[in-house]
Amino acid sequence: MDNTSWVTNNTKWSDFILVGFFSQSKHPFLLCVVIFVVFLMTLFGNTILILLVYSQAHLHTPMYFFISQQSLMDMMHISVTMPKMLMDQVMGVNKISAPECGMQMFLYLSLAGSECLLLAAMAYDRYVAICHPLHYPILMNHKVCLLLVSGCWFLGSVDGFMLTPVTMTFPFGRSREIHHFFCEVPALMKLSCSDTSLYEMLRYLCCVLMLLIPVIVISSSYTFILLTIHKMNSAEGWKKALNTCSSHMMVITLFYGTSIYNYMLPSSYHTPEKDMFVSVFYTIITPVLNPLIYSVRNKDVTGALKKMLSVGSVFQENIM
């Protein structure tokens, strides 16, 4: 394709078309309602969790500080994709302009990368708390926690800045249909009409840095944690350590497993339908489940929630 035809093509076809999964559903309205309810539940659950962490003094610990940051990322993460998808379904429009697509891609990559690194930081926090309890206040003081969280946000943004401009400068063919419900990198690159082998290497390198290295940190942390737990003679210590770590492991399995599938497995394993289905896990399901996972299995959070509700009911009775 010469430069003239490329410019003509990009001028004429300036918008992308998000095919999404509403077109494949027999009951798109019902699906839209379900996703809207899940979106509201995600915002409500994560907002409550953040308020609990910052309002209850006994939750002012590194672990809950990291959880509150993860809740903030989850709220932003789902807000990048879901409102656009729901509004398109309601308005009967499925187009997205190139600048909007690029912005959505950047925000999504930055938040996903930040959360990958944050989960590794949370695993390290649990390692220090269980394996080096006497040094925990020093090794995980407030300054260290702020540095770790700031580093996660910064490196996640770097990931977005690296991949988004390169992705959006590729020439795309006349087919502007993205077989996805948002501008995800693998789905968009299937539209490119040029050689993307060097770009695939860059993307794979980013995945190694943002996925495999955190997985190594998490695996190492939990290996040492399990060894330490095995040496414990206290049944109460066993139970407390396992309860604390099992919640985190459930989140890690959901988030990393689906992310690695979409971004690191060869293309022969992928179909548009599978990719959309897997993406639902880390864009919709994980953000709504995280508050439940961290609260239902956590006595500190459930206790703080009951305290907040009791204070609210007493306040309401005093007003009446």
mmCIF file of C-alpha atoms in Angstrom:
data_model
loop_
_atom_site.group_PDB
_atom_site.id
_atom_site.type_symbol
_atom_site.label_atom_id
_atom_site.label_comp_id
_atom_site.label_asym_id
_atom_site.label_seq_id
_atom_site.Cartn_x
_atom_site.Cartn_y
_atom_site.Cartn_z
ATOM 1 C CA MET A 1 0.000 0.000 0.000
ATOM 2 C CA ASP A 2 1.553 3.337 -1.041
ATOM 3 C CA ASN A 3 1.489 6.497 1.065
ATOM 4 C CA THR A 4 -1.297 8.166 -0.961
ATOM 5 C CA SER A 5 -3.705 5.260 -0.587
ATOM 6 C CA TRP A 6 -2.787 4.954 3.101
ATOM 7 C CA VAL A 7 -3.610 8.612 3.778
ATOM 8 C CA THR A 8 -6.845 8.322 1.803
ATOM 9 C CA ASN A 9 -7.761 5.178 3.674
ATOM 10 C CA ASN A 10 -7.120 6.706 7.090
ATOM 11 C CA THR A 11 -8.996 9.896 6.220
ATOM 12 C CA LYS A 12 -12.020 8.049 4.940
ATOM 13 C CA TRP A 13 -12.099 5.469 7.708
ATOM 14 C CA SER A 14 -11.147 7.605 10.699
ATOM 15 C CA ASP A 15 -13.256 5.702 13.226
ATOM 16 C CA PHE A 16 -12.923 2.159 14.501
ATOM 17 C CA ILE A 17 -15.936 -0.107 15.013
ATOM 18 C CA LEU A 18 -16.135 -2.016 18.297
ATOM 19 C CA VAL A 19 -17.968 -5.234 17.513
ATOM 20 C CA GLY A 20 -18.217 -6.232 21.194
ATOM 21 C CA PHE A 21 -20.258 -9.099 22.560
ATOM 22 C CA PHE A 22 -23.697 -7.479 22.531
ATOM 23 C CA SER A 23 -23.995 -8.321 18.830
ATOM 24 C CA GLN A 24 -23.390 -11.995 19.661
ATOM 25 C CA SER A 25 -25.936 -12.132 22.472
ATOM 26 C CA LYS A 26 -29.511 -13.344 22.009
ATOM 27 C CA HIS A 27 -30.614 -10.987 24.798
ATOM 28 C CA PRO A 28 -28.478 -7.832 24.460
ATOM 29 C CA PHE A 29 -30.767 -5.690 26.645
ATOM 30 C CA LEU A 30 -30.619 -8.164 29.526
ATOM 31 C CA LEU A 31 -26.842 -8.432 29.153
ATOM 32 C CA CYS A 32 -26.571 -4.641 29.181
ATOM 33 C CA VAL A 33 -28.587 -4.447 32.415
ATOM 34 C CA VAL A 34 -26.438 -7.138 34.060
ATOM 35 C CA ILE A 35 -23.202 -5.359 33.108
ATOM 36 C CA PHE A 36 -24.584 -2.026 34.344
ATOM 37 C CA VAL A 37 -25.479 -3.596 37.707
ATOM 38 C CA VAL A 38 -22.001 -5.156 37.940
ATOM 39 C CA PHE A 39 -20.464 -1.754 37.132
ATOM 40 C CA LEU A 40 -22.442 -0.084 39.942
ATOM 41 C CA MET A 41 -21.554 -2.906 42.346
ATOM 42 C CA THR A 42 -17.875 -2.447 41.505
ATOM 43 C CA LEU A 43 -17.965 1.290 42.167
ATOM 44 C CA PHE A 44 -19.979 0.843 45.367
ATOM 45 C CA GLY A 45 -17.921 -2.059 46.765
ATOM 46 C CA ASN A 46 -14.535 -0.504 46.095
ATOM 47 C CA THR A 47 -15.640 2.929 47.346
ATOM 48 C CA ILE A 48 -16.838 1.382 50.622
ATOM 49 C CA LEU A 49 -13.548 -0.505 50.980
ATOM 50 C CA ILE A 50 -11.515 2.684 50.430
ATOM 51 C CA LEU A 51 -13.656 4.608 52.941
ATOM 52 C CA LEU A 52 -13.247 1.844 55.510
ATOM 53 C CA VAL A 53 -9.462 1.795 55.146
ATOM 54 C CA TYR A 54 -9.100 5.552 55.523
ATOM 55 C CA SER A 55 -11.738 6.035 58.259
ATOM 56 C CA GLN A 56 -10.878 3.148 60.606
ATOM 57 C CA ALA A 57 -7.677 3.583 62.575
ATOM 58 C CA HIS A 58 -7.020 -0.148 62.995
ATOM 59 C CA LEU A 59 -6.928 -0.502 59.183
ATOM 60 C CA HIS A 60 -4.112 2.039 58.836
ATOM 61 C CA THR A 61 -1.566 -0.660 58.018
ATOM 62 C CA PRO A 62 0.545 -1.308 54.893
ATOM 63 C CA MET A 63 -1.625 -4.265 53.812
ATOM 64 C CA TYR A 64 -4.843 -2.244 53.818
ATOM 65 C CA PHE A 65 -3.124 0.753 52.274
ATOM 66 C CA PHE A 66 -2.180 -1.469 49.325
ATOM 67 C CA ILE A 67 -5.723 -2.886 49.196
ATOM 68 C CA SER A 68 -7.174 0.630 49.051
ATOM 69 C CA GLN A 69 -4.849 1.460 46.159
ATOM 70 C CA GLN A 70 -5.929 -1.692 44.360
ATOM 71 C CA SER A 71 -9.571 -0.716 44.861
ATOM 72 C CA LEU A 72 -8.847 2.695 43.335
ATOM 73 C CA MET A 73 -7.169 1.037 40.345
ATOM 74 C CA ASP A 74 -10.106 -1.344 39.922
ATOM 75 C CA MET A 75 -12.592 1.531 39.921
ATOM 76 C CA MET A 76 -10.583 3.409 37.321
ATOM 77 C CA HIS A 77 -9.949 0.230 35.328
ATOM 78 C CA ILE A 78 -13.607 -0.670 34.891
ATOM 79 C CA SER A 79 -14.506 2.984 34.257
ATOM 80 C CA VAL A 80 -12.182 3.063 31.249
ATOM 81 C CA THR A 81 -14.133 0.399 29.341
ATOM 82 C CA MET A 82 -17.630 -0.145 30.740
ATOM 83 C CA PRO A 83 -19.293 3.319 30.423
ATOM 84 C CA LYS A 84 -18.303 3.573 26.758
ATOM 85 C CA MET A 85 -19.587 0.065 26.023
ATOM 86 C CA LEU A 86 -22.888 0.631 27.843
ATOM 87 C CA MET A 87 -23.496 4.041 26.262
ATOM 88 C CA ASP A 88 -22.803 2.626 22.801
ATOM 89 C CA GLN A 89 -25.388 -0.094 23.384
ATOM 90 C CA VAL A 90 -28.012 2.377 24.646
ATOM 91 C CA MET A 91 -27.370 4.913 21.854
ATOM 92 C CA GLY A 92 -27.066 2.265 19.143
ATOM 93 C CA VAL A 93 -23.553 3.419 18.237
ATOM 94 C CA ASN A 94 -20.473 1.208 18.129
ATOM 95 C CA LYS A 95 -17.837 3.582 16.770
ATOM 96 C CA ILE A 96 -14.772 4.977 18.520
ATOM 97 C CA SER A 97 -12.423 7.587 17.055
ATOM 98 C CA ALA A 98 -8.678 6.991 16.823
ATOM 99 C CA PRO A 99 -7.842 9.541 19.598
ATOM 100 C CA GLU A 100 -10.483 8.012 21.884
ATOM 101 C CA CYS A 101 -9.147 4.547 21.116
ATOM 102 C CA GLY A 102 -5.596 5.669 21.909
ATOM 103 C CA MET A 103 -6.659 7.286 25.192
ATOM 104 C CA GLN A 104 -8.628 4.203 26.223
ATOM 105 C CA MET A 105 -5.651 1.997 25.375
ATOM 106 C CA PHE A 106 -3.212 4.168 27.330
ATOM 107 C CA LEU A 107 -5.382 4.289 30.452
ATOM 108 C CA TYR A 108 -6.105 0.574 30.296
ATOM 109 C CA LEU A 109 -2.430 -0.403 29.834
ATOM 110 C CA SER A 110 -1.274 1.996 32.559
ATOM 111 C CA LEU A 111 -3.813 0.765 35.100
ATOM 112 C CA ALA A 112 -3.306 -2.917 34.255
ATOM 113 C CA GLY A 113 0.479 -2.524 34.486
ATOM 114 C CA SER A 114 0.196 -0.653 37.783
ATOM 115 C CA GLU A 115 -2.019 -3.359 39.255
ATOM 116 C CA CYS A 116 0.373 -6.115 38.146
ATOM 117 C CA LEU A 117 3.190 -4.422 40.048
ATOM 118 C CA LEU A 118 0.980 -3.596 43.031
ATOM 119 C CA LEU A 119 0.038 -7.265 43.449
ATOM 120 C CA ALA A 120 3.754 -8.072 43.615
ATOM 121 C CA ALA A 121 4.255 -5.336 46.233
ATOM 122 C CA MET A 122 1.371 -6.803 48.245
ATOM 123 C CA ALA A 123 2.976 -10.253 48.129
ATOM 124 C CA TYR A 124 6.270 -8.774 49.351
ATOM 125 C CA ASP A 125 4.379 -7.041 52.181
ATOM 126 C CA ARG A 126 2.889 -10.392 53.273
ATOM 127 C CA TYR A 127 6.337 -12.002 53.063
ATOM 128 C CA VAL A 128 7.858 -9.405 55.388
ATOM 129 C CA ALA A 129 4.881 -9.515 57.779
ATOM 130 C CA ILE A 130 4.975 -13.318 58.179
ATOM 131 C CA CYS A 131 8.658 -14.160 57.707
ATOM 132 C CA HIS A 132 10.183 -11.094 59.443
ATOM 133 C CA PRO A 133 7.512 -9.859 61.874
ATOM 134 C CA LEU A 134 9.970 -8.122 64.212
ATOM 135 C CA HIS A 135 11.440 -6.041 61.359
ATOM 136 C CA TYR A 136 8.084 -5.388 59.712
ATOM 137 C CA PRO A 137 7.500 -1.873 61.161
ATOM 138 C CA ILE A 138 10.920 -0.798 59.860
ATOM 139 C CA LEU A 139 10.958 -2.564 56.488
ATOM 140 C CA MET A 140 7.400 -1.537 55.638
ATOM 141 C CA ASN A 141 7.142 1.918 57.158
ATOM 142 C CA HIS A 142 4.912 4.609 55.678
ATOM 143 C CA LYS A 143 7.665 6.071 53.480
ATOM 144 C CA VAL A 144 8.493 2.668 51.962
ATOM 145 C CA CYS A 145 4.801 1.998 51.252
ATOM 146 C CA LEU A 146 4.428 5.362 49.507
ATOM 147 C CA LEU A 147 7.538 4.689 47.412
ATOM 148 C CA LEU A 148 6.292 1.240 46.400
ATOM 149 C CA VAL A 149 2.840 2.519 45.421
ATOM 150 C CA SER A 150 4.268 5.536 43.586
ATOM 151 C CA GLY A 151 6.629 3.228 41.708
ATOM 152 C CA CYS A 152 3.718 0.995 40.672
ATOM 153 C CA TRP A 153 1.731 3.948 39.309
ATOM 154 C CA PHE A 154 4.769 5.411 37.538
ATOM 155 C CA LEU A 155 5.981 2.186 35.899
ATOM 156 C CA GLY A 156 2.436 1.343 34.839
ATOM 157 C CA SER A 157 2.220 4.728 33.103
ATOM 158 C CA VAL A 158 5.558 4.067 31.405
ATOM 159 C CA ASP A 159 4.115 0.823 30.039
ATOM 160 C CA GLY A 160 1.175 2.766 28.594
ATOM 161 C CA PHE A 161 3.448 5.446 27.130
ATOM 162 C CA MET A 162 5.652 2.816 25.487
ATOM 163 C CA LEU A 163 2.973 0.747 23.770
ATOM 164 C CA THR A 164 0.171 3.185 22.959
ATOM 165 C CA PRO A 165 1.979 5.599 20.576
ATOM 166 C CA VAL A 166 3.650 2.747 18.712
ATOM 167 C CA THR A 167 0.380 0.840 18.365
ATOM 168 C CA MET A 168 -1.599 3.823 17.116
ATOM 169 C CA THR A 169 0.988 4.788 14.468
ATOM 170 C CA PHE A 170 0.647 1.491 12.604
ATOM 171 C CA PRO A 171 -1.238 1.675 9.291
ATOM 172 C CA PHE A 172 -4.546 -0.142 9.459
ATOM 173 C CA GLY A 173 -6.385 -1.793 6.568
ATOM 174 C CA ARG A 174 -9.833 -0.931 5.307
ATOM 175 C CA SER A 175 -11.423 -3.239 7.848
ATOM 176 C CA ARG A 176 -11.856 -1.076 10.947
ATOM 177 C CA GLU A 177 -13.819 -3.656 12.932
ATOM 178 C CA ILE A 178 -12.203 -4.406 16.279
ATOM 179 C CA HIS A 179 -13.551 -7.757 17.426
ATOM 180 C CA HIS A 180 -13.579 -6.700 21.037
ATOM 181 C CA PHE A 181 -15.572 -4.528 23.439
ATOM 182 C CA PHE A 182 -12.710 -2.026 23.914
ATOM 183 C CA CYS A 183 -9.444 -1.026 22.230
ATOM 184 C CA GLU A 184 -7.226 -3.822 23.503
ATOM 185 C CA VAL A 185 -3.797 -4.069 21.889
ATOM 186 C CA PRO A 186 -3.926 -7.636 20.477
ATOM 187 C CA ALA A 187 -7.380 -7.080 18.936
ATOM 188 C CA LEU A 188 -6.325 -3.785 17.352
ATOM 189 C CA MET A 189 -3.070 -5.145 15.944
ATOM 190 C CA LYS A 190 -4.984 -7.752 13.950
ATOM 191 C CA LEU A 191 -6.185 -4.866 11.758
ATOM 192 C CA SER A 192 -2.668 -3.740 10.862
ATOM 193 C CA CYS A 193 -1.640 -4.164 7.235
ATOM 194 C CA SER A 194 2.117 -3.978 7.929
ATOM 195 C CA ASP A 195 4.760 -6.206 9.488
ATOM 196 C CA THR A 196 4.346 -6.173 13.275
ATOM 197 C CA SER A 197 7.082 -8.662 14.214
ATOM 198 C CA LEU A 198 9.350 -6.042 15.863
ATOM 199 C CA TYR A 199 6.383 -4.604 17.703
ATOM 200 C CA GLU A 200 5.410 -8.079 18.920
ATOM 201 C CA MET A 201 8.911 -8.442 20.371
ATOM 202 C CA LEU A 202 8.557 -5.082 22.169
ATOM 203 C CA ARG A 203 5.164 -6.085 23.514
ATOM 204 C CA TYR A 204 6.493 -9.436 24.668
ATOM 205 C CA LEU A 205 9.369 -7.673 26.457
ATOM 206 C CA CYS A 206 6.887 -5.385 28.214
ATOM 207 C CA CYS A 207 4.871 -8.447 29.234
ATOM 208 C CA VAL A 208 7.983 -10.065 30.686
ATOM 209 C CA LEU A 209 8.654 -6.935 32.750
ATOM 210 C CA MET A 210 5.042 -6.306 33.796
ATOM 211 C CA LEU A 211 3.808 -9.914 34.184
ATOM 212 C CA LEU A 212 6.560 -12.509 34.546
ATOM 213 C CA ILE A 213 8.841 -10.529 36.894
ATOM 214 C CA PRO A 214 5.951 -9.776 39.313
ATOM 215 C CA VAL A 215 4.930 -13.449 39.092
ATOM 216 C CA ILE A 216 8.482 -14.435 40.097
ATOM 217 C CA VAL A 217 8.379 -11.991 43.033
ATOM 218 C CA ILE A 218 4.968 -13.321 44.103
ATOM 219 C CA SER A 219 6.017 -16.974 43.743
ATOM 220 C CA SER A 220 9.203 -16.406 45.723
ATOM 221 C CA SER A 221 7.349 -14.510 48.459
ATOM 222 C CA TYR A 222 4.729 -17.206 48.880
ATOM 223 C CA THR A 223 7.310 -19.982 48.788
ATOM 224 C CA PHE A 224 9.081 -18.417 51.773
ATOM 225 C CA ILE A 225 5.707 -17.776 53.434
ATOM 226 C CA LEU A 226 4.695 -21.437 53.091
ATOM 227 C CA LEU A 227 8.041 -22.566 54.479
ATOM 228 C CA THR A 228 7.635 -20.229 57.446
ATOM 229 C CA ILE A 229 4.047 -21.363 58.053
ATOM 230 C CA HIS A 230 5.200 -25.000 57.934
ATOM 231 C CA LYS A 231 7.599 -24.300 60.810
ATOM 232 C CA MET A 232 4.854 -22.749 62.970
ATOM 233 C CA ASN A 233 3.720 -24.713 65.991
ATOM 234 C CA SER A 234 0.738 -22.436 66.638
ATOM 235 C CA ALA A 235 -2.550 -23.508 65.042
ATOM 236 C CA GLU A 236 -3.817 -19.931 65.400
ATOM 237 C CA GLY A 237 -0.743 -18.658 63.544
ATOM 238 C CA TRP A 238 -1.365 -21.173 60.756
ATOM 239 C CA LYS A 239 -4.986 -20.087 60.409
ATOM 240 C CA LYS A 240 -4.250 -16.354 60.462
ATOM 241 C CA ALA A 241 -1.429 -16.597 57.911
ATOM 242 C CA LEU A 242 -3.436 -18.787 55.534
ATOM 243 C CA ASN A 243 -6.518 -16.549 55.766
ATOM 244 C CA THR A 244 -4.439 -13.471 54.988
ATOM 245 C CA CYS A 245 -2.621 -15.027 52.032
ATOM 246 C CA SER A 246 -5.468 -17.042 50.500
ATOM 247 C CA SER A 247 -7.464 -13.910 49.650
ATOM 248 C CA HIS A 248 -4.485 -12.405 47.878
ATOM 249 C CA MET A 249 -3.790 -15.641 46.009
ATOM 250 C CA MET A 250 -7.364 -15.769 44.694
ATOM 251 C CA VAL A 251 -6.992 -12.254 43.264
ATOM 252 C CA ILE A 252 -3.579 -13.051 41.772
ATOM 253 C CA THR A 253 -4.827 -16.221 40.081
ATOM 254 C CA LEU A 254 -7.767 -14.424 38.455
ATOM 255 C CA PHE A 255 -5.812 -11.385 37.311
ATOM 256 C CA TYR A 256 -2.494 -12.881 36.205
ATOM 257 C CA GLY A 257 -3.887 -16.074 34.706
ATOM 258 C CA THR A 258 -6.193 -14.258 32.294
ATOM 259 C CA SER A 259 -3.646 -11.513 31.515
ATOM 260 C CA ILE A 260 -0.915 -14.012 30.637
ATOM 261 C CA TYR A 261 -3.338 -15.907 28.400
ATOM 262 C CA ASN A 262 -4.265 -12.807 26.386
ATOM 263 C CA TYR A 263 -0.823 -11.235 26.128
ATOM 264 C CA MET A 264 1.786 -13.993 26.214
ATOM 265 C CA LEU A 265 0.361 -17.134 24.586
ATOM 266 C CA PRO A 266 0.960 -17.622 20.825
ATOM 267 C CA SER A 267 -1.711 -16.424 18.408
ATOM 268 C CA SER A 268 -2.642 -20.029 17.558
ATOM 269 C CA TYR A 269 -4.363 -20.237 20.978
ATOM 270 C CA HIS A 270 -6.491 -17.164 20.324
ATOM 271 C CA THR A 271 -9.845 -16.492 18.725
ATOM 272 C CA PRO A 272 -11.819 -13.207 19.010
ATOM 273 C CA GLU A 273 -14.480 -14.949 21.082
ATOM 274 C CA LYS A 274 -11.964 -16.485 23.500
ATOM 275 C CA ASP A 275 -10.084 -13.198 23.862
ATOM 276 C CA MET A 276 -13.256 -11.275 24.693
ATOM 277 C CA PHE A 277 -14.333 -13.931 27.186
ATOM 278 C CA VAL A 278 -10.946 -13.933 28.935
ATOM 279 C CA SER A 279 -10.808 -10.120 28.958
ATOM 280 C CA VAL A 280 -14.095 -10.063 30.853
ATOM 281 C CA PHE A 281 -12.298 -11.626 33.827
ATOM 282 C CA TYR A 282 -9.703 -8.887 34.353
ATOM 283 C CA THR A 283 -11.839 -5.958 33.209
ATOM 284 C CA ILE A 284 -15.204 -6.794 34.809
ATOM 285 C CA ILE A 285 -15.160 -9.832 37.097
ATOM 286 C CA THR A 286 -11.937 -9.180 39.035
ATOM 287 C CA PRO A 287 -12.805 -5.553 39.973
ATOM 288 C CA VAL A 288 -16.240 -6.558 41.300
ATOM 289 C CA LEU A 289 -14.931 -9.622 43.170
ATOM 290 C CA ASN A 290 -11.956 -7.963 44.885
ATOM 291 C CA PRO A 291 -14.002 -6.117 47.557
ATOM 292 C CA LEU A 292 -15.898 -9.339 48.308
ATOM 293 C CA ILE A 293 -12.727 -11.432 48.485
ATOM 294 C CA TYR A 294 -10.990 -8.966 50.807
ATOM 295 C CA SER A 295 -14.028 -8.369 53.046
ATOM 296 C CA VAL A 296 -15.887 -11.681 53.374
ATOM 297 C CA ARG A 297 -12.722 -13.555 54.358
ATOM 298 C CA ASN A 298 -11.349 -10.746 56.534
ATOM 299 C CA LYS A 299 -12.585 -10.175 60.091
ATOM 300 C CA ASP A 300 -10.947 -6.747 60.329
ATOM 301 C CA VAL A 301 -12.826 -5.437 57.283
ATOM 302 C CA THR A 302 -16.158 -7.023 58.225
ATOM 303 C CA GLY A 303 -15.778 -5.662 61.766
ATOM 304 C CA ALA A 304 -15.035 -2.166 60.436
ATOM 305 C CA LEU A 305 -18.046 -2.385 58.107
ATOM 306 C CA LYS A 306 -20.363 -3.385 60.981
ATOM 307 C CA LYS A 307 -18.969 -0.526 63.051
ATOM 308 C CA MET A 308 -19.587 1.950 60.224
ATOM 309 C CA LEU A 309 -23.148 0.674 59.743
ATOM 310 C CA SER A 310 -23.891 0.829 63.477
ATOM 311 C CA VAL A 311 -22.579 4.384 63.710
ATOM 312 C CA GLY A 312 -24.709 5.317 60.691
ATOM 313 C CA SER A 313 -27.857 3.797 62.245
ATOM 314 C CA VAL A 314 -27.245 5.542 65.587
ATOM 315 C CA PHE A 315 -26.728 8.860 63.781
ATOM 316 C CA GLN A 316 -29.953 8.354 61.836
ATOM 317 C CA GLU A 317 -31.895 7.543 65.034
ATOM 318 C CA ASN A 318 -30.563 10.708 66.704
ATOM 319 C CA ILE A 319 -31.736 12.822 63.767
ATOM 320 C CA MET A 320 -35.196 11.256 63.830
#
